[in-house]
C-alpha positions as a printed Julia matrix, in Angstrom:
281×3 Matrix{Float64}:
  -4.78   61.58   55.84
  -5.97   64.95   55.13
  -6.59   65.76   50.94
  -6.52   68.96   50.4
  -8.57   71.01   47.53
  -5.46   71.1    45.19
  -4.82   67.6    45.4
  -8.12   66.54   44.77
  -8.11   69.09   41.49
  -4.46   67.29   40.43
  -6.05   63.59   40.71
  -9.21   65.06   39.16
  -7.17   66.75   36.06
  -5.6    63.22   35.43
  -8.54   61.57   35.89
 -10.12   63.48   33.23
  -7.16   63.06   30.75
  -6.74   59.45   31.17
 -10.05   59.37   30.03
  -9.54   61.25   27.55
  -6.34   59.0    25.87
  -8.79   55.79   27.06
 -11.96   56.13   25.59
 -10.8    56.77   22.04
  -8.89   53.84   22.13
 -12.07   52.02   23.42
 -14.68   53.24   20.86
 -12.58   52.86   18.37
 -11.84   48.88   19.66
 -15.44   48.49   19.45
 -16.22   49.63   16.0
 -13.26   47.33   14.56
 -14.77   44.89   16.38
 -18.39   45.38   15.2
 -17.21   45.74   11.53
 -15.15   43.37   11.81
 -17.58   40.71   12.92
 -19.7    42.43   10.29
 -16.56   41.42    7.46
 -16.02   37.99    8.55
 -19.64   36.9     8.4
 -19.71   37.88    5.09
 -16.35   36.33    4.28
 -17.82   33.18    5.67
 -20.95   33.27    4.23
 -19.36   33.8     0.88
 -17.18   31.14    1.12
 -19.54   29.05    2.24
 -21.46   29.4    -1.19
 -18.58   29.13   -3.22
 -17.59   25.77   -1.82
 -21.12   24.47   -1.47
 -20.87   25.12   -5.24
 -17.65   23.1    -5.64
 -17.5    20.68   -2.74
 -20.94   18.8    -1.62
 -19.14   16.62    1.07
 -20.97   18.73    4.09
 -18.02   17.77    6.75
 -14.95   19.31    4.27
 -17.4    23.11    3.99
 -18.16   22.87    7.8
 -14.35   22.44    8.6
 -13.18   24.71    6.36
 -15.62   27.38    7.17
 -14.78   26.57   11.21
 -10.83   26.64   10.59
 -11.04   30.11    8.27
 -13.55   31.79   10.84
 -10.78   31.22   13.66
  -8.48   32.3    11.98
 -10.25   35.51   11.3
 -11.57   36.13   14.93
  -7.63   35.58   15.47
  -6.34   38.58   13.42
  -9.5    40.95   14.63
  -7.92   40.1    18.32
  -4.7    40.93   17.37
  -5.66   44.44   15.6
  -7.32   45.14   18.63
  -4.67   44.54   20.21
  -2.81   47.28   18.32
  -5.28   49.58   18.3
  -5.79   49.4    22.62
  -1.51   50.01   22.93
  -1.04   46.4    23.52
   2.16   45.61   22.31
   0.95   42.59   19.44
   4.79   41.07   19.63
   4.49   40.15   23.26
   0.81   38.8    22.45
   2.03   36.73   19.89
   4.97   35.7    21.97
   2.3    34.9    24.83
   0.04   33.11   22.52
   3.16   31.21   21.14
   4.19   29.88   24.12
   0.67   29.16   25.65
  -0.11   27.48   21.97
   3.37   25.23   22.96
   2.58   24.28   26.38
  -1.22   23.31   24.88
   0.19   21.36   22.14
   2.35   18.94   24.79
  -0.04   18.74   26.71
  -2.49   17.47   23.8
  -0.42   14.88   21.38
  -2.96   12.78   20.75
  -5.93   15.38   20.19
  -3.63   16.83   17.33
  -2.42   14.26   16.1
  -6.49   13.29   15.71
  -7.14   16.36   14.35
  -4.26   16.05   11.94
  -5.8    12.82   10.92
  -9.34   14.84   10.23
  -7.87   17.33    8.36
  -6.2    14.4     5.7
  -9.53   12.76    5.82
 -11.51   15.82    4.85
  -8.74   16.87    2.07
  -7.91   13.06    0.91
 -11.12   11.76    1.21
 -10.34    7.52    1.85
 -14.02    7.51    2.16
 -17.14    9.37    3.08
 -20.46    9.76    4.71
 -22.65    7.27    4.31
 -19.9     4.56    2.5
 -19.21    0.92    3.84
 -16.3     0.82    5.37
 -14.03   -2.41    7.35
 -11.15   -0.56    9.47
  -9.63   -1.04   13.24
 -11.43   -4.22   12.97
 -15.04   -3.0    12.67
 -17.3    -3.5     9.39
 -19.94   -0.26    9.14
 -21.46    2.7     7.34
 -20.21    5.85    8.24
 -22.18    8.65    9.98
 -19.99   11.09   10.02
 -16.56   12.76    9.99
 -15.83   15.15   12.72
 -12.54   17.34   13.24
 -11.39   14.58   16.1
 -12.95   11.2    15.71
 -14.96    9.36   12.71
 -18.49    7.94   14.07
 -19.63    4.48   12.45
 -22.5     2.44   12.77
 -23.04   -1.52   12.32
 -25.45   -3.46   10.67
 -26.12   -4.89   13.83
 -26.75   -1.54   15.06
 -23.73   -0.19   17.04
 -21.93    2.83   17.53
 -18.35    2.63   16.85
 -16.41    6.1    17.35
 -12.6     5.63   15.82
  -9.7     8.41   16.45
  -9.09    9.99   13.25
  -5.15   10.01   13.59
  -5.44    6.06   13.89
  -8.27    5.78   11.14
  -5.38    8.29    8.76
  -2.04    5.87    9.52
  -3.87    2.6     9.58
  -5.4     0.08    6.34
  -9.26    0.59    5.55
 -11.47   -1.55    3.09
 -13.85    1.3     1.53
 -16.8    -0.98   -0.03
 -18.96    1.81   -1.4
 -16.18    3.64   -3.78
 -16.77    1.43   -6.79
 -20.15    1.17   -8.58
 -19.81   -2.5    -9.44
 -18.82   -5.23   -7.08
 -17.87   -9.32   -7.27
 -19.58  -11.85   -5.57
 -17.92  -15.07   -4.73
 -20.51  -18.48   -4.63
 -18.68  -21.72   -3.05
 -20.12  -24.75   -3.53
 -19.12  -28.68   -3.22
 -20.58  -31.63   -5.18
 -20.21  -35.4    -4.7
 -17.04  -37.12   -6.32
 -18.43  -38.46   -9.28
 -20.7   -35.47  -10.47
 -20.5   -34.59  -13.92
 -18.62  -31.15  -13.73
 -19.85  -29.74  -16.91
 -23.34  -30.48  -16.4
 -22.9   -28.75  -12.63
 -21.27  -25.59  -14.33
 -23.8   -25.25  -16.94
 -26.96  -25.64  -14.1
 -25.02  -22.87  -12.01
 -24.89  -20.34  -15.65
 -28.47  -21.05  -15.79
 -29.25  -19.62  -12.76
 -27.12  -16.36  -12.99
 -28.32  -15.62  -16.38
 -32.41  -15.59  -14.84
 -30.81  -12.99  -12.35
 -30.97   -9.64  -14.27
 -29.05   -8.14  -11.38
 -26.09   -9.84  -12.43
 -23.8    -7.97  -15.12
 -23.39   -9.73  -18.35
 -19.85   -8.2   -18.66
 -17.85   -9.22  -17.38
 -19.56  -12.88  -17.53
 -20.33  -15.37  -14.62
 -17.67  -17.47  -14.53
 -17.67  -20.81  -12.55
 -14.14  -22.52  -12.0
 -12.98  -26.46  -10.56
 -10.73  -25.0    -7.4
 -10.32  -27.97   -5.05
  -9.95  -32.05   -4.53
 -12.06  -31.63   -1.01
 -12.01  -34.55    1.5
 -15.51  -35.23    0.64
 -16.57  -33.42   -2.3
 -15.29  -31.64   -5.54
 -15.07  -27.63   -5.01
 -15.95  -25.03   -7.38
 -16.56  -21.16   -7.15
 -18.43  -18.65   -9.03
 -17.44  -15.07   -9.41
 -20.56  -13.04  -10.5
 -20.67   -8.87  -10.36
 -23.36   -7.2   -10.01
 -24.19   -3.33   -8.58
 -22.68   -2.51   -5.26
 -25.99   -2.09   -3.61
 -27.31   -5.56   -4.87
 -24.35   -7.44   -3.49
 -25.99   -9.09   -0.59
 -29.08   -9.57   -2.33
 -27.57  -11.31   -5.16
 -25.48  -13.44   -3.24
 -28.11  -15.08   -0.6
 -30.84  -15.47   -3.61
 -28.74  -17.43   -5.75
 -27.27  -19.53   -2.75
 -30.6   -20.77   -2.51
 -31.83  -21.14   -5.89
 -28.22  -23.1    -7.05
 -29.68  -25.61   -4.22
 -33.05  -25.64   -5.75
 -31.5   -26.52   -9.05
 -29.0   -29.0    -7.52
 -32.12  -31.29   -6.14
 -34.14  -30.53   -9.31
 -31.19  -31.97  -11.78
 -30.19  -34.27   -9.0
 -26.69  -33.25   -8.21
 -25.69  -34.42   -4.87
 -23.79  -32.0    -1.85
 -22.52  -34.29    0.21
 -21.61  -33.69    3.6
 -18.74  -34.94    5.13
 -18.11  -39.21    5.27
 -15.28  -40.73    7.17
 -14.8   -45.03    6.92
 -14.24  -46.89    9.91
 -12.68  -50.17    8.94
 -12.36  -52.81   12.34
  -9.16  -55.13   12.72
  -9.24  -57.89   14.98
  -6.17  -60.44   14.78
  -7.81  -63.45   16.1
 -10.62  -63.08   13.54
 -14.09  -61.24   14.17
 -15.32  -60.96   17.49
 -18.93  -62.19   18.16
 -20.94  -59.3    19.33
């Protein structure tokens, strides 16, 4: 098909005004864009040092600073939007729905994230405390937006959904200063109790580790099957815990065989019936 001259001028004229209504709309879409960027790094960058300020807990300023930067970048999009002719109703509508349809089709990765976000806020426990939950005994690593990364003393890595770690019990070992140790021992029937106690107080007190107050305490808990039961509750720091506990295991032993205090092990009697009489062997 044949264009003729005038044609060509007609496309050409509305070519050249398009343009013209375009391009504004353009530049101007890129300059809210680069002073935009330009606002929200130093929004972030001032939050960032008022929190750091405030809150030291390096996961809580990271997700903060990550959630408040979206949201930003969110509301530059959208006054783009605006500014290109996009009608920002039908974009939210659009993001709406799609932000629906994602949020079926992801239950469990909110429901994680919901647990991160109480975690952070809450704070149950943090980096680098001792913690026993979903069955597993560790220090934690760290606290990401989805899962919570531990690692055992044996050396392991255990990674735990947040939304189960937030809706489930946890045993945090590190948020007291101070902690109780519990020492179980058994002495032959027979043993003078008093003179056992007083042997076990001598110990603690040549443990500086051990806190005067409260006191070591040592208490008469149990009529074993072979030997006479008591327990001593001792506190000392949290970080001396283990420490305290496997030294004085060994040295209430060492004073057991020094002061001659027997730990018996367990005895059963056999006695032998016969009804004609004993049997010749």
């Amino acid at each position: 098909m044949d264009i003729n001259a005038e044609t060509l001028q007609t496309l050409y004229d509305q070519g050249i005004e398009l343009l013209m209504n375009i391009v504004p709309s353009i530049i101007y879409a890129i300059l809210i864009f680069i002073v935009g960027k330009i606002i929200i790094n130093k929004i972030i960058n001032s939050m960032k040092a008022v929190i750091a300020k405030r809150e030291p807990d390096p996961s809580l300023t990271n997700f903060l600073m990550s959630l408040t930067s979206a949201l930003l970048y969110v509301l530059l999009f959208l006054t783009i939007a605006f500014v290109l002719g996009i009608p920002v109703t039908s974009f939210v509508a659009i993001l709406g729905a799609a932000g629906l349809a994602i949020g079926l089709a992801l239950q469990g990765s909110l429901a994680n994230f919901a647990g991160g976000v109480l975690i952070l806020l809450f704070k149950p426990f943090k980096v680098d405390d001792v913690i026993e939950a979903k069955g597993h005994l560790g220090v934690v690593e760290s606290i990401d937006i989805l899962y919570t990364k531990m690692k055992t003393f044996d050396n392991k890595d255990i990674i735990i959904p947040n939304g189960a770690l937030a809706n489930s019990d946890l045993i945090n070992m590190s948020n007291k200063p101070t902690r109780r140790s519990e020492i179980k021992v058994g002495v032959a029937y027979g043993t003078d109790l008093k003179k056992t106690r007083k042997i076990m107080l001598d110990v603690f007190a040549q443990d500086k580790r051990i806190h005067q107050d409260p006191e070591p305490v040592v208490f008469f808990t149990n009529f074993g099957d072979s030997s006479l039961d008591l327990v001593a509750r001792i506190w000392s720091d949290a970080a001396d815990l283990w420490p305290v506990y496997f030294d004085n295991m060994e040295r209430i032993k060492e004073a057991f065989e020094e002061n001659n205090i027997e730990i018996p092990f367990p005895q059963r009697d056999i006695n032998h019936y016969y009804p004609d009489g004993k049997q010749e062997a």
